[in-house]
PDB file of C-alpha atoms in Angstrom:
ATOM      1  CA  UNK A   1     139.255   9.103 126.542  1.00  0.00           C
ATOM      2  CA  UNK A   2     141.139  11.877 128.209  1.00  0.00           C
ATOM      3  CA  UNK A   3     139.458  15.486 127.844  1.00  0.00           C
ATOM      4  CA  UNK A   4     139.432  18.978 129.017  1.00  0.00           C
ATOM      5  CA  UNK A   5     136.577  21.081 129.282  1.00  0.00           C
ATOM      6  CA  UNK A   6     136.497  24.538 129.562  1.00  0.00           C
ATOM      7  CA  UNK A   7     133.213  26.901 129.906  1.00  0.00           C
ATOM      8  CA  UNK A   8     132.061  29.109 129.007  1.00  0.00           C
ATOM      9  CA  UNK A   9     132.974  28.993 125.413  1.00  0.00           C
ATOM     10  CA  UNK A  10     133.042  33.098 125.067  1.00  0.00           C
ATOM     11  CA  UNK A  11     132.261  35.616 127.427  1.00  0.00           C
ATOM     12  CA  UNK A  12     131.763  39.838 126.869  1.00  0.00           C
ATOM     13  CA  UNK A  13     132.147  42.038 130.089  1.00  0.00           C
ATOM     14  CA  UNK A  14     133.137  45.262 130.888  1.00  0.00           C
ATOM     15  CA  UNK A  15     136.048  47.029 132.274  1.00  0.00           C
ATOM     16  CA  UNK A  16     136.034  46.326 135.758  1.00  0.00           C
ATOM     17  CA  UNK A  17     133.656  43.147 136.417  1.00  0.00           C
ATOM     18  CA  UNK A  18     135.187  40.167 137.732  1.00  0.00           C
ATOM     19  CA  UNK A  19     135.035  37.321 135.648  1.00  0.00           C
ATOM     20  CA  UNK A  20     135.767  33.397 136.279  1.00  0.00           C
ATOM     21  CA  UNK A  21     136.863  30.755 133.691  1.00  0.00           C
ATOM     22  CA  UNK A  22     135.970  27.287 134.422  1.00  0.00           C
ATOM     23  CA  UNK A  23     138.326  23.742 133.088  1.00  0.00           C
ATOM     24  CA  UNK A  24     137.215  20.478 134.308  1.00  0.00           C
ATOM     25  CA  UNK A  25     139.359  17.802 133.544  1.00  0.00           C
ATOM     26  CA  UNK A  26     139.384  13.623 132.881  1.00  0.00           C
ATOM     27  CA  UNK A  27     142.638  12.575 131.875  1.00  0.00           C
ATOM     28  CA  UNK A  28     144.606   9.607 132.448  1.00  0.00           C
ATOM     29  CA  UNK A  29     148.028  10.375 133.901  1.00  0.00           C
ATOM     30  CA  UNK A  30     147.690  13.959 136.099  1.00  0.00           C
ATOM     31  CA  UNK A  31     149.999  15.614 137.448  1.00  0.00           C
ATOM     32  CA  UNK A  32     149.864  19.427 137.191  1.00  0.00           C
ATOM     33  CA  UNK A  33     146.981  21.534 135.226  1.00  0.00           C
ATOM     34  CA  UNK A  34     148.330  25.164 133.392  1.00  0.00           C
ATOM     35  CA  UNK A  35     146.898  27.873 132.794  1.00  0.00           C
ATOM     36  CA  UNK A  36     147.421  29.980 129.386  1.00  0.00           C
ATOM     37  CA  UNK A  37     146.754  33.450 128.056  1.00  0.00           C
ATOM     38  CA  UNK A  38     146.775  33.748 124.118  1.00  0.00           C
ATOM     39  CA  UNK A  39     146.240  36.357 122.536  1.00  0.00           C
ATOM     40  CA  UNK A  40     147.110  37.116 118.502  1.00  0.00           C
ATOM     41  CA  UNK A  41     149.900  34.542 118.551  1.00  0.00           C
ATOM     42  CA  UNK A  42     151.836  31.759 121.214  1.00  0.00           C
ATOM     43  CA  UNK A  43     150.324  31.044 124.325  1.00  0.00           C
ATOM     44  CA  UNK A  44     151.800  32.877 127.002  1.00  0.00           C
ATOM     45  CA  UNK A  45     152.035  30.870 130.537  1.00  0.00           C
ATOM     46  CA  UNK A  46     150.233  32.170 133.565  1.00  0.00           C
ATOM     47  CA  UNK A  47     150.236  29.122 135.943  1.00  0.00           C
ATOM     48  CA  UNK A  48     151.159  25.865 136.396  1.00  0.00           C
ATOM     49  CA  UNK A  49     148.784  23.687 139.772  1.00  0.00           C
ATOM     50  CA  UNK A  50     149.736  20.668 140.861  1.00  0.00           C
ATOM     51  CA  UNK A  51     148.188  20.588 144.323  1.00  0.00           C
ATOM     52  CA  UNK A  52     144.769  20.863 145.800  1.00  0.00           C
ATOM     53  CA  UNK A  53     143.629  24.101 147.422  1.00  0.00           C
ATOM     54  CA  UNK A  54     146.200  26.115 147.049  1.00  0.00           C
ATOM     55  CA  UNK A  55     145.835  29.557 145.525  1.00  0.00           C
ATOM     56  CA  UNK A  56     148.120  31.170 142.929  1.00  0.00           C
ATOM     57  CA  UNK A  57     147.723  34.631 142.478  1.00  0.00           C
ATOM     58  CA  UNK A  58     149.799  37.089 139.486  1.00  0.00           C
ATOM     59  CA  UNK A  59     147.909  40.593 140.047  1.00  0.00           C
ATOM     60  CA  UNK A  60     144.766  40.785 139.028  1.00  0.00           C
ATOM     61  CA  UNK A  61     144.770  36.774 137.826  1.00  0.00           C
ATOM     62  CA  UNK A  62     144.095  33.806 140.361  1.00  0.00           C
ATOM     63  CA  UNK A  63     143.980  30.206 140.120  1.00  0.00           C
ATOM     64  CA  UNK A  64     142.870  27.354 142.409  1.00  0.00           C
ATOM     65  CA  UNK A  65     142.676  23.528 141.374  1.00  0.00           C
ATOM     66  CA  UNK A  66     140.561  21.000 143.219  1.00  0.00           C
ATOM     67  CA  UNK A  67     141.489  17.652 142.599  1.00  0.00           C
ATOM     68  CA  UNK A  68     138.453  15.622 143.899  1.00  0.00           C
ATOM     69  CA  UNK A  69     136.579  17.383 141.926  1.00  0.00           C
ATOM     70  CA  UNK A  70     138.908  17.242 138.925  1.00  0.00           C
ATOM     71  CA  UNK A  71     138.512  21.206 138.165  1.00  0.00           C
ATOM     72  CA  UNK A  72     139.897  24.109 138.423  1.00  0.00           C
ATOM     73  CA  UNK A  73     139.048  28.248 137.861  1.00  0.00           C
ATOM     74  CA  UNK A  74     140.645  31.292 136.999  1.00  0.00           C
ATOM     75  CA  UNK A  75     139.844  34.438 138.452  1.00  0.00           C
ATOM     76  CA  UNK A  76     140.631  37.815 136.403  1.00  0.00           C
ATOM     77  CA  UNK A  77     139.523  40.590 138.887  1.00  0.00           C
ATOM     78  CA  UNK A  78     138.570  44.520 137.778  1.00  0.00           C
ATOM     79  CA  UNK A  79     139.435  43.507 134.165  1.00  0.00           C
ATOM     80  CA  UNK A  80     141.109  45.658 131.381  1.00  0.00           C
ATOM     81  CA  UNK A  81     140.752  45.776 127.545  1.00  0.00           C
ATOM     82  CA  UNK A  82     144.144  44.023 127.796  1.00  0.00           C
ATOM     83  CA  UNK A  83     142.882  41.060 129.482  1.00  0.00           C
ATOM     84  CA  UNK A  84     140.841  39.931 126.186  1.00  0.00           C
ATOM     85  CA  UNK A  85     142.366  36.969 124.933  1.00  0.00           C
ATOM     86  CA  UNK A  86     141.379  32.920 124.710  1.00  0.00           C
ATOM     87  CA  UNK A  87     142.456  31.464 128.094  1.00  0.00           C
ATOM     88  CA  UNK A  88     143.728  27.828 127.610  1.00  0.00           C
ATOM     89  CA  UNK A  89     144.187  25.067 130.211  1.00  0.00           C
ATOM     90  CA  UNK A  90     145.493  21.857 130.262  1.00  0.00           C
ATOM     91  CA  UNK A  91     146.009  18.753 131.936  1.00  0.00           C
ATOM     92  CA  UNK A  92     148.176  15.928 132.099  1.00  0.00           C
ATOM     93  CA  UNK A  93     152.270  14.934 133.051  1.00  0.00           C
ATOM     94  CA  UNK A  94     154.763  15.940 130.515  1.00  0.00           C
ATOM     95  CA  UNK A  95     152.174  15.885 128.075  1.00  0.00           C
ATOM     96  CA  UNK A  96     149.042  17.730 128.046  1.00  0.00           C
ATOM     97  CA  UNK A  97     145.636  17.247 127.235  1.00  0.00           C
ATOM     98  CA  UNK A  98     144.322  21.092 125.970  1.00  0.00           C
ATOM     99  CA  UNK A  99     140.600  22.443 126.462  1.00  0.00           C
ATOM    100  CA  UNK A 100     139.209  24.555 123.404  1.00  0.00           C
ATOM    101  CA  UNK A 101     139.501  27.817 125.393  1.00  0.00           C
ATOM    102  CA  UNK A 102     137.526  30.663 126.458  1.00  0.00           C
ATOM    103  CA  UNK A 103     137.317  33.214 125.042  1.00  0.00           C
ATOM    104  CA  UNK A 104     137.245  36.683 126.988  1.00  0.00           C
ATOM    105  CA  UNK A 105     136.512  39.881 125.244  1.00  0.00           C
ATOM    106  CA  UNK A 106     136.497  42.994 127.766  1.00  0.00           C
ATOM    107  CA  UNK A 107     134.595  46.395 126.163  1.00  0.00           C
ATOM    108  CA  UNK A 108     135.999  49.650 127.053  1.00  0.00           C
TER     109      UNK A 108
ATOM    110  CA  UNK B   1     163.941  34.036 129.498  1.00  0.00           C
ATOM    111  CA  UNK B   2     163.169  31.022 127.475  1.00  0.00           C
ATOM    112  CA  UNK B   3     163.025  31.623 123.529  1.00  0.00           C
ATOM    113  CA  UNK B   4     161.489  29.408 120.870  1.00  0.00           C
ATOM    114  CA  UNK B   5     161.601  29.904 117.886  1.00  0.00           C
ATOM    115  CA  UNK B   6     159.566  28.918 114.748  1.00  0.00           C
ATOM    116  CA  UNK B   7     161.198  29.009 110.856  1.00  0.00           C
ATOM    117  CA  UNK B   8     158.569  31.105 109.469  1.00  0.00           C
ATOM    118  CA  UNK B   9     155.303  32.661 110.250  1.00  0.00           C
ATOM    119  CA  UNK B  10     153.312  32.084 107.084  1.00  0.00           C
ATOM    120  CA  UNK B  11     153.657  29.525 104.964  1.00  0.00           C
ATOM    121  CA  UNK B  12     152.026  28.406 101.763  1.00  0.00           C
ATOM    122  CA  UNK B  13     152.481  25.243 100.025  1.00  0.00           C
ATOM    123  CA  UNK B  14     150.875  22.503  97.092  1.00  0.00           C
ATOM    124  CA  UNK B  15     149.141  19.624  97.662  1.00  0.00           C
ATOM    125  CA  UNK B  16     151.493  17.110  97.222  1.00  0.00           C
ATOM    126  CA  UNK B  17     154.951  19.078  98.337  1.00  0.00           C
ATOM    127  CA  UNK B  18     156.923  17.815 101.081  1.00  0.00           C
ATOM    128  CA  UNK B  19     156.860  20.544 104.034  1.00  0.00           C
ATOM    129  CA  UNK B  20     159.147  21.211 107.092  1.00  0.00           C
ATOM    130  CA  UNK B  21     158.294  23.321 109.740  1.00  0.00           C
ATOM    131  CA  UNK B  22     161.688  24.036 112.085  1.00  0.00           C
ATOM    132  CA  UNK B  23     161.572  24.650 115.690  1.00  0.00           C
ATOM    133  CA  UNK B  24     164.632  25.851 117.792  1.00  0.00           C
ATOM    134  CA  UNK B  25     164.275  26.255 121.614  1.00  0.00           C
ATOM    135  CA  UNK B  26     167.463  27.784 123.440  1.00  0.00           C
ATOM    136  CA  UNK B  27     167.205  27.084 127.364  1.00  0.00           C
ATOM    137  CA  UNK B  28     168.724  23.363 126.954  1.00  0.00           C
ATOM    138  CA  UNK B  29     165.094  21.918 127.270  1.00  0.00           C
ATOM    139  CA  UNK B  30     164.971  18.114 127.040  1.00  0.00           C
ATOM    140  CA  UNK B  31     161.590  18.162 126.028  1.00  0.00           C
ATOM    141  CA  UNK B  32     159.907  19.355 122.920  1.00  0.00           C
ATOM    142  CA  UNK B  33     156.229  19.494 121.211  1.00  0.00           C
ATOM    143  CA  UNK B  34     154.422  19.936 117.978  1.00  0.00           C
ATOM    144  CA  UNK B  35     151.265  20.715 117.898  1.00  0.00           C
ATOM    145  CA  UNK B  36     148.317  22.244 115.595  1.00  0.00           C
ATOM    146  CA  UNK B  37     145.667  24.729 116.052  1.00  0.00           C
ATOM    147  CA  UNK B  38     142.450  24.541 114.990  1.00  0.00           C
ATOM    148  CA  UNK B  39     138.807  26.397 115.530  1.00  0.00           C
ATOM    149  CA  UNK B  40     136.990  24.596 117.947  1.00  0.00           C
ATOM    150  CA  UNK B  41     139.244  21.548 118.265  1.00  0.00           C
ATOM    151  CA  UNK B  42     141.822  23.104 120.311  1.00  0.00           C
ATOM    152  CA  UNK B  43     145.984  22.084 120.315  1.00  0.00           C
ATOM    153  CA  UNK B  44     146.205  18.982 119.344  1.00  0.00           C
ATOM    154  CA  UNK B  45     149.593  17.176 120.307  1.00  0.00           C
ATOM    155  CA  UNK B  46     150.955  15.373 116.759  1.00  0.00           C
ATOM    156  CA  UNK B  47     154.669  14.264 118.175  1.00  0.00           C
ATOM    157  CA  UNK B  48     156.623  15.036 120.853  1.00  0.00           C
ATOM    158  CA  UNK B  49     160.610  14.344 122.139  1.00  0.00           C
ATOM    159  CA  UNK B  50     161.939  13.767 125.171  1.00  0.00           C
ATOM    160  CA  UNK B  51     165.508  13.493 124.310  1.00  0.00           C
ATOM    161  CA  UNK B  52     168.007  13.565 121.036  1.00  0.00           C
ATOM    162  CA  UNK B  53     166.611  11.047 118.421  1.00  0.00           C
ATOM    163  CA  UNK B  54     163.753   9.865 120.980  1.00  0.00           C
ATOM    164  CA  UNK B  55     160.385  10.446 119.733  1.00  0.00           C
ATOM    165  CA  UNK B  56     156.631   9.763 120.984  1.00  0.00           C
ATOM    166  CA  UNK B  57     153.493   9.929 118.323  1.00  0.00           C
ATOM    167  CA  UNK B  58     150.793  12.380 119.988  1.00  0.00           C
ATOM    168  CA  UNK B  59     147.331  12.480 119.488  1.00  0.00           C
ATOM    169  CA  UNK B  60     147.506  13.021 115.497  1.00  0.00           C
ATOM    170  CA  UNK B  61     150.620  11.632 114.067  1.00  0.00           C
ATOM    171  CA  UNK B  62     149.139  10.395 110.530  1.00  0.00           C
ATOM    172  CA  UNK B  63     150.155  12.563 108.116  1.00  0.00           C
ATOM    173  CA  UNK B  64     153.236  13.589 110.125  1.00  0.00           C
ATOM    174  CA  UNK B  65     157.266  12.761 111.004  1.00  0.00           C
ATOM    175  CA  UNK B  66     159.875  14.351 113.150  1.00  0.00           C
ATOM    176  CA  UNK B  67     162.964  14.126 113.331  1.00  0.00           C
ATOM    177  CA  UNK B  68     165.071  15.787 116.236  1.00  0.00           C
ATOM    178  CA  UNK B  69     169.397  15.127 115.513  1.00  0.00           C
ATOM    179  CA  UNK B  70     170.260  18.267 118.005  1.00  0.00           C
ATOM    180  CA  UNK B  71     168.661  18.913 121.506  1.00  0.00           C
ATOM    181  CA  UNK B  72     167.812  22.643 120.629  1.00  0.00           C
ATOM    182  CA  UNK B  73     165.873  21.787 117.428  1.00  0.00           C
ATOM    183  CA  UNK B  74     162.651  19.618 116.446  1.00  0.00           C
ATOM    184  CA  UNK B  75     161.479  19.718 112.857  1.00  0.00           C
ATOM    185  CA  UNK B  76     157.730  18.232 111.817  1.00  0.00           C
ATOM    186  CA  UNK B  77     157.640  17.131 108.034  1.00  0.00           C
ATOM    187  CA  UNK B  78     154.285  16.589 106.437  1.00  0.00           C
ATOM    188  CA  UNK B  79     155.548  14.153 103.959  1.00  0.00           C
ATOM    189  CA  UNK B  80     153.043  14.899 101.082  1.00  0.00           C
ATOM    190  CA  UNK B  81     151.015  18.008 102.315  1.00  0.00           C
ATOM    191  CA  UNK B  82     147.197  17.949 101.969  1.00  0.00           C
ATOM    192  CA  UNK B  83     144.454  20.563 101.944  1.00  0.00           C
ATOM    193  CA  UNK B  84     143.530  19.251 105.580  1.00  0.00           C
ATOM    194  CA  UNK B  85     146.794  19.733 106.888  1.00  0.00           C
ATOM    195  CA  UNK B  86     146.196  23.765 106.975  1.00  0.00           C
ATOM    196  CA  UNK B  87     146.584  24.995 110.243  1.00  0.00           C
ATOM    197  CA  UNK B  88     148.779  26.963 113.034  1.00  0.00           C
ATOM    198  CA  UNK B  89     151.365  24.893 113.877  1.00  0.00           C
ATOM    199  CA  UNK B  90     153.065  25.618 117.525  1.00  0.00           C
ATOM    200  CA  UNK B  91     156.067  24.139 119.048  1.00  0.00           C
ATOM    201  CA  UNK B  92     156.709  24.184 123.029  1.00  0.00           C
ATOM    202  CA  UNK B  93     159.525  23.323 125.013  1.00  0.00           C
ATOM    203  CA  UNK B  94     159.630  22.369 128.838  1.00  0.00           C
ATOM    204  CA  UNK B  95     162.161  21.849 130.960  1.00  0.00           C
ATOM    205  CA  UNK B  96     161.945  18.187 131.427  1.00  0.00           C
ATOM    206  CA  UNK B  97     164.007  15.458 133.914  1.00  0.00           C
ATOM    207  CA  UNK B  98     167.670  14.376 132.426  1.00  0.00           C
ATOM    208  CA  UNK B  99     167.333  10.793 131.012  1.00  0.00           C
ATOM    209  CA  UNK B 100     163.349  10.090 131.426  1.00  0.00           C
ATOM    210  CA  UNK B 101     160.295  11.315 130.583  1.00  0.00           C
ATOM    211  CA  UNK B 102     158.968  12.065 134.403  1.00  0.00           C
ATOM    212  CA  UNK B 103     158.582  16.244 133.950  1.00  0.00           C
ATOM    213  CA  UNK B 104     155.846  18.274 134.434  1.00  0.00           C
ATOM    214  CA  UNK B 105     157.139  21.778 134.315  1.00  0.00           C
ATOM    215  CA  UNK B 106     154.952  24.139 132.354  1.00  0.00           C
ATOM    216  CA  UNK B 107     155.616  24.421 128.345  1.00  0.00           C
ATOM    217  CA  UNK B 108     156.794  27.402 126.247  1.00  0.00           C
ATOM    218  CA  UNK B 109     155.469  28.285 122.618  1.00  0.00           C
ATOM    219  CA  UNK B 110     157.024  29.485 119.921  1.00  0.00           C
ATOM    220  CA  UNK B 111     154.901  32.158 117.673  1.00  0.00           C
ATOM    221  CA  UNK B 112     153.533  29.481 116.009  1.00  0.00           C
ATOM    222  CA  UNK B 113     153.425  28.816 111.686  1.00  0.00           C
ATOM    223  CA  UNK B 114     150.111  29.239 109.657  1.00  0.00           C
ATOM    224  CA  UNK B 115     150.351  26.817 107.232  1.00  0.00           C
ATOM    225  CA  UNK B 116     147.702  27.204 104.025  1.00  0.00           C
ATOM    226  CA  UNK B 117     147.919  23.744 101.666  1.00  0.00           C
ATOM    227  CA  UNK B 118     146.209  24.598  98.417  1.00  0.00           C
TER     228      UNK B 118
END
């Protein structure tokens, strides 16, 4: 059965820390993993990987997939109250298998 | 930048009442989703189209129909709505390829419909 698994479920930091969100993946048909920020309503897309070892960076937010090991993390470095939100991936072709989400909460 | 666009926010319905939740995407996208939203379980993909009348079942189709006549717009109909059809609904988008199913471009959500079945 295809599934995505992200950890951990919820984290609380402060303003500042680094944090890193962990998916690990087992699905059927792969081709590209994405990356989602969602706050109060729609997912919002940060990044779409398709291929091993190579690093995409928005700001503060960075992503790397390794596909031997079937996982991938997302980095969120010196992190604002604005950054608390669940953090989606998924994993698949043109459809998608989704992981439950993290969820991030960053304290003033 | 890519809209999409859900009929309403909030909804509330009967058991029994036939619902449709309208989605309407306006980048030309070949492909479009359906899914729900639940605590702990995630999106879950109930249908999804590839193309103008074509349809695939997802991973929770019972309880569910589409129906897509226009490229721009994807409806999901719960035919008789139940108590454990409450949810948030979202509908995506992606780009797709012209004439197969072969894309993998990232998806884009509409503001998604909470849906309360009493």
């Amino acid at each position: 059965e295809d599934k995505v698994v992200q950890s951990p479920l919820s984290l609380v930091v402060h303003e500042g820390d680094t944090v890193t969100l962990n998916c690990s993946y087992e699905v059927t048909n792969f081709r590209s993993l994405l990356w989602y920020k969602q706050e109060k309503k729609a997912p919002t897309f940060l990044f779409m990987l398709t291929s091993s070892g190579i690093e995409k960076k928005s700001g503060r937010l960075s992503s790397i997939l390794d596909k031997k090991e079937l996982f991938s993390i997302l980095n969120i470095t010196a992190t604002q109250t604005g950054d608390s939100a669940v953090y989606l991936c998924a994993a698949g072709t043109y459809k998608y298998i989704f992981g439950t989400g993290t969820r991030l909460k960053v304290l003033a | 930048d890519v809209k999409v666009t859900q009929s309403s926010r909030y909804l509330v319905k009967r058991t029994g009442e036939k619902v449709f939740l309208e989605c309407v995407q306006d980048m030309d996208h070949e492909n479009m989703f359906w899914y729900r939203q639940d605590p702990g379980l995630g999106l879950r993909l109930i249908y999804f189209s590839y193309d103008v009348k074509m349809k695939e079942k997802g991973d929770i189709p019972e309880g569910y129909s589409v129906s897509r006549e226009k490229k721009e717009r994807f409806s999901l109909i719960l035919e008789s709505a139940s108590t454990n059809q409450t949810s948030m609904y979202l509908c995506a988008s992606s780009l797709g390829v012209a004439g197969g199913v072969g894309s993998y471009n990232e998806q884009f959500f509409g503001p998604g419909t909470r849906l309360t079945v009493l």
